[in-house]
CSV table of C-alpha atoms in Angstrom, one decimal:
chain,number,residue,atom,x,y,z
A,1,MET,CA,25.2,-16.2,45.7
A,2,THR,CA,21.7,-16.0,44.2
A,3,ARG,CA,19.1,-18.8,44.4
A,4,ARG,CA,19.8,-19.5,40.7
A,5,SER,CA,23.5,-19.6,41.1
A,6,ALA,CA,23.2,-22.1,44.0
A,7,HIS,CA,20.9,-24.3,41.9
A,8,LEU,CA,23.3,-24.3,39.0
A,9,ALA,CA,26.3,-25.1,41.2
A,10,ASP,CA,24.4,-28.1,42.6
A,11,ARG,CA,23.6,-29.4,39.1
A,12,ARG,CA,27.3,-29.0,38.0
A,13,SER,CA,28.4,-30.8,41.1
A,14,VAL,CA,26.2,-33.8,40.2
A,15,LEU,CA,27.5,-33.8,36.6
A,16,ARG,CA,31.1,-33.7,37.8
A,17,ALA,CA,30.5,-36.5,40.3
A,18,THR,CA,29.0,-38.8,37.6
A,19,GLY,CA,31.5,-37.8,34.9
A,20,GLY,CA,28.6,-36.0,33.0
A,21,LEU,CA,30.6,-33.0,31.9
A,22,ALA,CA,33.3,-35.1,30.3
A,23,VAL,CA,30.7,-37.3,28.6
A,24,LEU,CA,28.7,-34.4,27.2
A,25,SER,CA,31.8,-32.6,26.0
A,26,THR,CA,33.0,-35.6,24.1
A,27,ALA,CA,29.5,-36.2,22.6
A,28,GLY,CA,29.5,-32.6,21.3
A,29,CYS,CA,32.0,-33.3,18.6
A,30,LEU,CA,30.2,-36.5,17.4
A,31,GLY,CA,27.0,-34.8,16.4
A,32,GLY,CA,24.8,-37.7,15.4
A,33,GLY,CA,21.7,-39.4,16.7
A,34,GLY,CA,19.9,-38.5,19.9
A,35,ALA,CA,22.8,-36.5,21.3
A,36,ASP,CA,23.2,-34.5,18.1
A,37,ASP,CA,23.7,-30.8,18.2
A,38,GLY,CA,22.3,-30.7,21.8
A,39,ALA,CA,25.7,-32.0,23.0
A,40,ASP,CA,27.4,-28.9,21.7
A,41,GLY,CA,28.6,-27.2,24.8
A,42,GLY,CA,27.8,-29.8,27.5
A,43,GLY,CA,26.0,-29.5,30.8
A,44,THR,CA,24.5,-26.6,32.8
A,45,GLY,CA,26.8,-23.7,33.6
A,46,THR,CA,27.1,-20.1,34.7
A,47,ASP,CA,27.0,-17.4,32.1
A,48,GLY,CA,29.5,-14.8,31.4
A,49,GLY,CA,27.8,-12.1,29.3
A,50,THR,CA,26.3,-10.2,32.2
A,51,ASP,CA,26.5,-10.2,36.0
A,52,ASP,CA,24.1,-12.7,37.5
A,53,GLY,CA,25.4,-12.2,41.1
A,54,ASP,CA,23.9,-10.2,44.0
A,55,ASP,CA,23.9,-7.0,41.9
A,56,ALA,CA,21.7,-8.4,39.2
A,57,LEU,CA,18.5,-6.6,38.4
A,58,PRO,CA,15.5,-7.7,40.6
A,59,ASP,CA,13.3,-10.4,39.1
A,60,ASP,CA,9.6,-9.8,39.4
A,61,GLY,CA,8.8,-13.2,37.8
A,62,ASP,CA,10.7,-15.5,40.1
A,63,ASP,CA,7.7,-16.7,42.1
A,64,VAL,CA,5.3,-17.5,39.3
A,65,GLU,CA,3.4,-20.7,39.9
A,66,TYR,CA,2.9,-22.9,36.9
A,67,ALA,CA,1.8,-26.4,35.9
A,68,VAL,CA,2.8,-28.6,33.0
A,69,GLU,CA,0.3,-30.4,30.8
A,70,ARG,CA,0.9,-32.9,28.0
A,71,VAL,CA,-0.8,-31.8,24.8
A,72,ALA,CA,0.1,-34.7,22.5
A,73,GLU,CA,2.6,-37.5,22.4
A,74,GLY,CA,4.5,-39.9,20.2
A,75,PHE,CA,6.5,-37.4,18.1
A,76,GLU,CA,9.8,-38.6,16.7
A,77,ASP,CA,12.4,-35.9,17.3
A,78,PRO,CA,10.1,-32.9,16.9
A,79,TRP,CA,12.0,-29.8,15.8
A,80,GLY,CA,9.7,-26.9,15.0
A,81,LEU,CA,6.4,-25.4,16.3
A,82,ALA,CA,4.1,-22.8,14.8
A,83,PHE,CA,0.5,-21.8,15.6
A,84,LEU,CA,-1.9,-21.0,12.7
A,85,PRO,CA,-3.2,-17.5,13.2
A,86,GLY,CA,-6.9,-17.3,13.5
A,87,ASP,CA,-7.1,-21.1,13.5
A,88,GLY,CA,-5.7,-22.2,16.9
A,89,ARG,CA,-4.0,-25.4,15.7
A,90,LEU,CA,-0.4,-26.1,16.0
A,91,LEU,CA,2.0,-27.2,13.3
A,92,VAL,CA,4.8,-29.6,14.4
A,93,THR,CA,7.7,-30.8,12.4
A,94,GLU,CA,9.6,-34.0,13.1
A,95,ARG,CA,13.2,-34.4,12.0
A,96,PRO,CA,12.7,-37.7,10.0
A,97,GLY,CA,10.3,-35.8,7.7
A,98,ARG,CA,6.8,-35.7,9.1
A,99,LEU,CA,4.6,-32.6,9.4
A,100,SER,CA,1.6,-32.7,11.7
A,101,LEU,CA,-1.2,-30.5,12.7
A,102,VAL,CA,-2.2,-30.7,16.4
A,103,ASP,CA,-5.5,-29.6,18.0
A,104,PRO,CA,-4.4,-28.2,21.4
A,105,GLY,CA,-7.8,-28.7,23.0
A,106,SER,CA,-8.3,-32.4,22.1
A,107,GLY,CA,-4.7,-33.4,21.5
A,108,THR,CA,-5.7,-34.9,18.1
A,109,VAL,CA,-2.7,-35.2,15.8
A,110,GLU,CA,-3.3,-35.1,12.0
A,111,SER,CA,-0.6,-35.9,9.5
A,112,VAL,CA,-0.1,-33.2,6.8
A,113,ALA,CA,0.8,-34.6,3.3
A,114,GLY,CA,3.1,-32.8,0.9
A,115,ALA,CA,6.2,-32.2,3.0
A,116,PRO,CA,9.5,-32.4,1.1
A,117,ASP,CA,12.0,-35.3,0.9
A,118,VAL,CA,14.7,-34.6,3.5
A,119,PHE,CA,18.2,-35.6,4.3
A,120,ALA,CA,17.4,-37.1,7.7
A,121,ALA,CA,20.9,-37.9,9.1
A,122,GLY,CA,22.9,-36.6,12.0
A,123,GLN,CA,21.5,-33.1,12.7
A,124,GLY,CA,19.7,-33.0,9.4
A,125,GLY,CA,16.0,-33.6,8.4
A,126,LEU,CA,12.8,-31.6,8.5
A,127,LEU,CA,13.6,-28.7,10.8
A,128,ASP,CA,11.7,-25.5,11.4
A,129,VAL,CA,8.3,-24.2,10.4
A,130,ALA,CA,7.0,-20.7,10.0
A,131,VAL,CA,3.6,-19.4,8.8
A,132,HIS,CA,3.1,-16.4,6.5
A,133,PRO,CA,2.2,-13.4,8.7
A,134,ASP,CA,-0.9,-12.7,6.5
A,135,TYR,CA,-2.3,-16.2,7.1
A,136,PRO,CA,-5.1,-17.2,6.3
A,137,ASP,CA,-5.3,-14.6,3.5
A,138,ASP,CA,-1.9,-15.9,2.4
A,139,ARG,CA,-1.9,-19.6,3.2
A,140,ARG,CA,1.8,-20.2,2.6
A,141,VAL,CA,3.7,-22.3,5.2
A,142,TYR,CA,7.5,-22.3,5.2
A,143,LEU,CA,9.7,-25.2,6.1
A,144,THR,CA,13.4,-25.3,6.6
A,145,TYR,CA,15.1,-28.7,6.0
A,146,SER,CA,18.3,-30.4,4.9
A,147,ALA,CA,18.2,-32.0,1.5
A,148,ALA,CA,20.8,-33.9,-0.5
A,149,ALA,CA,21.9,-32.7,-3.9
A,150,GLU,CA,19.8,-35.3,-5.7
A,151,ASP,CA,16.6,-33.9,-4.0
A,152,SER,CA,17.5,-30.3,-4.6
A,153,PRO,CA,16.9,-27.9,-7.5
A,154,ALA,CA,20.5,-26.7,-7.1
A,155,ASP,CA,23.7,-28.4,-8.2
A,156,GLY,CA,26.1,-29.8,-5.7
A,157,SER,CA,27.4,-32.7,-3.7
A,158,GLY,CA,26.4,-33.6,-0.2
A,159,ALA,CA,23.6,-31.7,1.6
A,160,THR,CA,22.6,-28.2,2.7
A,161,THR,CA,19.9,-26.2,4.3
A,162,HIS,CA,16.8,-25.5,2.2
A,163,VAL,CA,13.9,-23.1,2.6
A,164,GLY,CA,10.6,-24.2,1.0
A,165,ALA,CA,7.0,-23.0,0.9
A,166,GLY,CA,3.6,-24.5,0.0
A,167,ARG,CA,-0.1,-23.7,0.5
A,168,LEU,CA,-1.7,-25.2,3.5
A,169,ASP,CA,-5.1,-26.7,2.8
A,170,PRO,CA,-5.5,-29.2,5.7
A,171,PRO,CA,-4.7,-32.1,5.6
A,172,ALA,CA,-2.2,-31.3,2.8
A,173,LEU,CA,0.5,-28.9,1.9
A,174,SER,CA,0.1,-28.3,-1.8
A,175,GLY,CA,2.5,-26.9,-4.4
A,176,PHE,CA,5.5,-27.2,-2.1
A,177,GLU,CA,8.8,-26.2,-3.6
A,178,ALA,CA,12.2,-25.0,-2.5
A,179,VAL,CA,12.5,-21.2,-2.6
A,180,ARG,CA,16.1,-20.9,-1.3
A,181,VAL,CA,19.0,-23.2,-1.2
A,182,ALA,CA,21.9,-22.2,1.0
A,183,GLU,CA,25.0,-22.9,-0.9
A,184,PRO,CA,27.5,-24.5,-1.0
A,185,PHE,CA,26.6,-28.1,-0.3
A,186,ARG,CA,28.8,-30.0,2.1
A,187,ASP,CA,29.5,-33.7,2.7
A,188,THR,CA,28.6,-33.6,6.4
A,189,ASP,CA,25.4,-34.1,8.4
A,190,LEU,CA,26.2,-31.4,11.0
A,191,HIS,CA,25.4,-27.8,11.7
A,192,PHE,CA,22.4,-26.9,9.5
A,193,GLY,CA,21.2,-24.1,11.8
A,194,SER,CA,17.8,-23.7,10.4
A,195,ARG,CA,15.5,-21.5,12.5
A,196,ALA,CA,13.1,-19.3,10.5
A,197,THR,CA,11.0,-16.4,11.6
A,198,PHE,CA,9.3,-13.4,10.0
A,199,GLY,CA,10.4,-9.9,11.0
A,200,PRO,CA,8.1,-7.0,11.6
A,201,ASP,CA,8.6,-5.8,8.1
A,202,GLY,CA,7.4,-9.1,6.6
A,203,ALA,CA,11.0,-10.3,5.7
A,204,LEU,CA,11.8,-14.0,6.3
A,205,PHE,CA,14.9,-14.5,8.4
A,206,VAL,CA,16.6,-18.0,8.3
A,207,THR,CA,19.7,-19.2,10.1
A,208,VAL,CA,22.3,-21.4,8.4
A,209,GLY,CA,25.0,-23.2,10.3
A,210,ASP,CA,28.7,-23.5,9.3
A,211,ARG,CA,28.3,-27.2,8.4
A,212,ARG,CA,31.0,-28.0,11.0
A,213,ASP,CA,33.8,-26.4,9.1
A,214,THR,CA,36.9,-27.0,11.3
A,215,GLU,CA,39.3,-24.9,9.3
A,216,PHE,CA,39.4,-22.3,12.1
A,217,GLY,CA,40.8,-19.0,11.0
A,218,PRO,CA,40.0,-16.0,8.7
A,219,ASP,CA,39.3,-18.3,5.7
A,220,HIS,CA,36.5,-20.1,7.5
A,221,VAL,CA,33.2,-20.2,5.6
A,222,SER,CA,31.5,-18.2,8.4
A,223,GLN,CA,33.9,-15.3,7.7
A,224,ASP,CA,33.2,-15.3,4.0
A,225,PRO,CA,29.9,-13.6,3.1
A,226,SER,CA,30.2,-14.8,-0.5
A,227,ASN,CA,28.6,-18.0,0.6
A,228,GLU,CA,25.5,-18.6,2.7
A,229,LEU,CA,26.9,-20.9,5.4
A,230,GLY,CA,27.4,-19.6,9.0
A,231,ALA,CA,25.0,-16.8,8.2
A,232,THR,CA,21.6,-15.3,8.8
A,233,LEU,CA,19.7,-14.9,5.5
A,234,ARG,CA,17.0,-12.2,5.0
A,235,LEU,CA,14.6,-13.2,2.3
A,236,THR,CA,11.3,-12.0,0.7
A,237,PRO,CA,8.3,-14.3,1.2
A,238,ASP,CA,9.1,-15.6,-2.3
A,239,GLY,CA,12.6,-16.7,-1.2
A,240,ASP,CA,14.5,-13.9,-3.1
A,241,ALA,CA,17.2,-12.0,-1.4
A,242,HIS,CA,15.7,-8.9,0.3
A,243,PRO,CA,16.5,-5.8,-1.8
A,244,ASP,CA,17.6,-3.9,1.3
A,245,ASN,CA,20.2,-6.5,2.4
A,246,PRO,CA,23.7,-5.2,3.3
A,247,PHE,CA,25.5,-6.9,0.4
A,248,ALA,CA,22.8,-6.4,-2.2
A,249,ASP,CA,25.2,-4.3,-4.4
A,250,ASP,CA,28.4,-6.2,-3.6
A,251,PRO,CA,29.4,-8.6,-6.5
A,252,ASP,CA,31.7,-10.5,-4.1
A,253,ALA,CA,29.1,-11.4,-1.5
A,254,SER,CA,25.8,-13.2,-1.4
A,255,ASP,CA,22.9,-10.8,-1.6
A,256,ALA,CA,20.9,-13.0,0.7
A,257,VAL,CA,23.3,-12.6,3.7
A,258,TYR,CA,22.1,-10.3,6.5
A,259,SER,CA,24.7,-11.2,9.1
A,260,TYR,CA,27.6,-13.6,9.2
A,261,GLY,CA,30.3,-15.0,11.5
A,262,HIS,CA,27.8,-17.5,13.1
A,263,ARG,CA,28.5,-21.1,14.1
A,264,ASN,CA,25.2,-22.9,14.5
A,265,PRO,CA,22.3,-20.7,15.4
A,266,GLN,CA,19.3,-22.9,16.5
A,267,ALA,CA,17.1,-20.3,18.2
A,268,MET,CA,15.7,-17.1,16.9
A,269,ALA,CA,12.9,-14.7,18.0
A,270,VAL,CA,11.8,-11.2,17.4
A,271,ARG,CA,11.7,-8.9,20.4
A,272,PRO,CA,8.3,-7.2,20.3
A,273,GLU,CA,9.4,-4.0,22.1
A,274,THR,CA,12.1,-3.2,19.5
A,275,GLY,CA,11.4,-5.4,16.4
A,276,ALA,CA,15.0,-6.6,16.6
A,277,VAL,CA,15.9,-10.2,15.7
A,278,TRP,CA,17.6,-12.2,18.5
A,279,GLN,CA,19.5,-15.5,18.1
A,280,CYS,CA,21.0,-18.1,20.4
A,281,GLU,CA,23.8,-20.1,18.9
A,282,HIS,CA,26.0,-23.1,19.8
A,283,GLY,CA,29.6,-22.6,20.7
A,284,GLU,CA,32.3,-25.2,20.2
A,285,GLU,CA,32.7,-26.4,23.8
A,286,ASP,CA,30.9,-23.9,25.9
A,287,GLY,CA,30.9,-20.4,24.3
A,288,ASP,CA,27.2,-20.5,23.6
A,289,GLU,CA,25.9,-17.1,22.8
A,290,ILE,CA,22.8,-14.8,22.7
A,291,ASN,CA,23.0,-12.2,20.0
A,292,VAL,CA,21.0,-9.2,18.8
A,293,VAL,CA,21.3,-9.5,15.0
A,294,GLU,CA,22.4,-6.3,13.2
A,295,ARG,CA,22.4,-5.6,9.5
A,296,GLY,CA,25.7,-6.6,8.0
A,297,GLY,CA,27.2,-7.6,11.4
A,298,ASP,CA,30.1,-10.1,11.7
A,299,TYR,CA,29.5,-12.1,14.9
A,300,GLY,CA,33.1,-13.4,15.0
A,301,TRP,CA,33.0,-17.2,14.6
A,302,PRO,CA,35.7,-18.6,14.6
A,303,VAL,CA,38.1,-15.7,14.8
A,304,ALA,CA,36.4,-14.4,18.0
A,305,SER,CA,34.7,-16.8,20.4
A,306,GLU,CA,34.2,-17.5,24.1
A,307,ALA,CA,34.5,-21.2,23.6
A,308,CYS,CA,37.1,-23.9,24.4
A,309,ARG,CA,38.6,-26.3,22.0
A,310,TYR,CA,36.8,-29.6,22.3
A,311,GLY,CA,38.2,-31.8,25.1
A,312,THR,CA,40.4,-29.0,26.6
A,313,ASP,CA,40.2,-25.9,28.7
A,314,ASP,CA,42.0,-23.9,26.0
A,315,PRO,CA,40.2,-20.9,24.5
A,316,LEU,CA,39.5,-21.5,20.8
A,317,ALA,CA,40.1,-17.9,19.8
A,318,PRO,CA,40.4,-14.4,21.3
A,319,GLY,CA,37.2,-13.2,23.0
A,320,HIS,CA,34.9,-10.8,21.2
A,321,ASP,CA,36.1,-7.9,23.4
A,322,GLU,CA,39.6,-8.4,22.2
A,323,ARG,CA,38.6,-7.6,18.6
A,324,GLY,CA,37.1,-4.3,17.5
A,325,ASP,CA,35.7,-5.6,14.2
A,326,VAL,CA,33.0,-8.1,15.4
A,327,VAL,CA,29.7,-7.8,17.2
A,328,ALA,CA,29.9,-9.2,20.7
A,329,PRO,CA,27.1,-11.3,22.2
A,330,VAL,CA,24.7,-9.7,24.7
A,331,HIS,CA,25.1,-12.8,26.8
A,332,TYR,CA,27.4,-15.9,26.7
A,333,TRP,CA,28.6,-18.9,28.6
A,334,PRO,CA,32.4,-18.8,28.7
A,335,CYS,CA,35.0,-21.6,28.3
A,336,GLY,CA,34.8,-23.8,31.4
A,337,SER,CA,31.2,-22.8,32.4
A,338,GLY,CA,29.4,-25.9,31.1
A,339,GLY,CA,27.5,-24.0,28.4
A,340,PHE,CA,23.9,-23.6,27.3
A,341,PRO,CA,23.5,-25.5,24.1
A,342,PRO,CA,20.4,-23.8,22.8
A,343,SER,CA,17.4,-24.7,20.6
A,344,GLY,CA,14.3,-22.7,20.1
A,345,ALA,CA,13.4,-19.3,21.6
A,346,VAL,CA,10.6,-16.9,22.1
A,347,PHE,CA,9.9,-13.5,23.7
A,348,TYR,CA,6.9,-13.9,26.0
A,349,ASP,CA,4.1,-11.5,25.2
A,350,GLY,CA,1.0,-13.4,26.4
A,351,ASP,CA,-1.6,-12.8,29.1
A,352,ALA,CA,-1.3,-16.0,31.1
A,353,PHE,CA,1.9,-14.9,32.9
A,354,PRO,CA,2.0,-11.1,33.2
A,355,ALA,CA,5.1,-11.2,35.3
A,356,TRP,CA,7.0,-12.9,32.4
A,357,ARG,CA,6.1,-10.3,29.7
A,358,GLY,CA,9.2,-9.2,27.8
A,359,ASP,CA,11.3,-12.2,29.1
A,360,LEU,CA,13.2,-14.3,26.6
A,361,PHE,CA,12.6,-18.1,26.9
A,362,ALA,CA,15.2,-20.4,25.3
A,363,GLY,CA,15.4,-24.2,25.3
A,364,THR,CA,18.6,-25.9,26.1
A,365,LEU,CA,19.4,-29.4,24.9
A,366,ALA,CA,22.2,-31.2,26.8
A,367,ALA,CA,21.6,-29.1,30.0
A,368,GLN,CA,17.9,-30.2,29.9
A,369,TYR,CA,15.9,-27.2,31.1
A,370,LEU,CA,14.0,-24.2,29.8
A,371,GLY,CA,15.9,-21.0,30.4
A,372,ARG,CA,14.3,-17.7,31.2
A,373,PHE,CA,16.1,-14.4,30.7
A,374,THR,CA,15.1,-10.9,31.7
A,375,VAL,CA,16.1,-8.2,29.3
A,376,GLU,CA,16.7,-4.5,29.9
A,377,GLY,CA,17.9,-2.0,27.2
A,378,ALA,CA,18.0,-2.5,23.5
A,379,GLY,CA,20.6,-3.2,20.8
A,380,ALA,CA,23.7,-5.3,20.7
A,381,ALA,CA,25.7,-2.8,22.7
A,382,GLU,CA,23.1,-1.8,25.3
A,383,ALA,CA,21.0,-4.8,26.1
A,384,ASP,CA,21.4,-6.2,29.7
A,385,VAL,CA,20.5,-9.9,29.9
A,386,THR,CA,20.2,-11.9,33.1
A,387,GLU,CA,19.4,-15.6,33.3
A,388,ARG,CA,16.9,-16.4,36.0
A,389,ASP,CA,15.8,-19.7,37.7
A,390,PRO,CA,15.4,-22.5,35.2
A,391,LEU,CA,12.1,-24.1,34.4
A,392,LEU,CA,11.4,-27.8,33.9
A,393,ASP,CA,14.8,-28.7,35.1
A,394,ASP,CA,13.6,-31.7,37.0
A,395,ARG,CA,12.2,-33.5,33.9
A,396,GLU,CA,15.4,-34.6,32.1
A,397,TRP,CA,14.0,-33.2,28.9
A,398,ARG,CA,16.0,-31.8,26.0
A,399,MET,CA,14.1,-28.7,25.0
A,400,ARG,CA,13.9,-28.3,21.2
A,401,ALA,CA,11.3,-25.7,20.3
A,402,ILE,CA,9.1,-23.1,22.0
A,403,ALA,CA,6.0,-21.3,21.0
A,404,VAL,CA,3.3,-19.1,22.7
A,405,GLU,CA,-0.3,-19.9,22.1
A,406,PRO,CA,-1.9,-16.6,20.9
A,407,SER,CA,-5.3,-17.2,22.4
A,408,THR,CA,-4.2,-18.2,25.9
A,409,GLY,CA,-0.6,-17.1,26.4
A,410,HIS,CA,0.4,-20.6,27.4
A,411,LEU,CA,4.0,-21.7,26.6
A,412,TYR,CA,4.4,-24.8,24.4
A,413,VAL,CA,7.5,-26.8,24.4
A,414,ALA,CA,8.6,-29.6,22.0
A,415,VAL,CA,10.8,-32.2,23.8
A,416,ASP,CA,13.6,-33.7,21.7
A,417,ASP,CA,13.4,-37.4,21.9
A,418,PRO,CA,12.6,-40.4,19.6
A,419,ASP,CA,9.2,-40.8,21.4
A,420,ALA,CA,8.5,-37.2,22.6
A,421,PRO,CA,5.6,-35.1,23.9
A,422,VAL,CA,4.6,-31.6,23.1
A,423,VAL,CA,3.7,-30.0,26.5
A,424,ARG,CA,2.4,-26.6,27.6
A,425,ILE,CA,3.1,-24.5,30.7
A,426,VAL,CA,-0.1,-23.1,32.2
A,427,PRO,CA,-0.8,-21.1,35.4
A,428,ALA,CA,-1.1,-23.3,38.5
């Protein structure tokens, strides 16, 4: 048994002794308040996508010494982080609807006016933030958020995921408007997805959750690319469907859809070595996944899954390997493992921690630690992913968002809490 495996076994023993696994699994289907989407999946567990036993690839970054510093405090459920290129300041979103600009040196927090009205209920609100790759020449800042029909330029009933953009002239975001509305609207406050990141070609990728559609089967919204739920959207910076999208010429599909068959992807990052987009998404109970996103790929939900039905040990669907028509995850946490409910991810490419270069960092919510994964190979079929020793697992923090400070290589983490800090990981 590896050091990591022993550590996770100890944590699971504690959760079982206190009834933690049962409590977290039950909370996963409630989806509101402080235990919102983070309870999808439950506590810490072993993973099933790759072999993390004694034959795992050696880890050159397992003995890195680091310290944790508080950058700023008092955030209400922070959700997204993005550094301003050439500026050094950090944008932070808070789910109730506030956008802030943080000076990492002084810890000063400045409120940014001009954010949109949001549907701040359950898992909804002001969610992710991304900065145009040509900033400051192009000063557009992009926000993803849930909005009700009455606050949307599109027609509908209920709420859905929106993408909007405005020009950042601190301390204000001017001319903000919705540039994409993921339809259809649904009368639920769950599963908005909503990570946003720019790919190496300048396209904007946005994740949209399945809005907690429980009609499991081939007619599920995630299996229908004619709508934009349970999907990855690929957009131009103006919010239009990218002209090279896989369904651009299909009259029966949404031209904005890049991949589909997703449940609730809340982490997304571009791998610098390959330019590929990676995602982490929530399973039902366990079944959390790490995926390499391929053009036109069907990622299986809910006709293929590694998850349990909530409150049971029964598999929800056949596994990905039992179907030949879906893209399998490169790493997953199987039914019965305890899961890894994810939020926020980044590939580390900084100078502060050379031993971690190329590693994937992903936050986990209910399991309350920062995961580190070494990656070998490329592509959905060839990548070999190994989870290593967790970071910050003694803090009892739900990890919501992660970013790397360009000038220093320090790792920044937003903690998910009604009175939360943003912290950074620095060399000890």
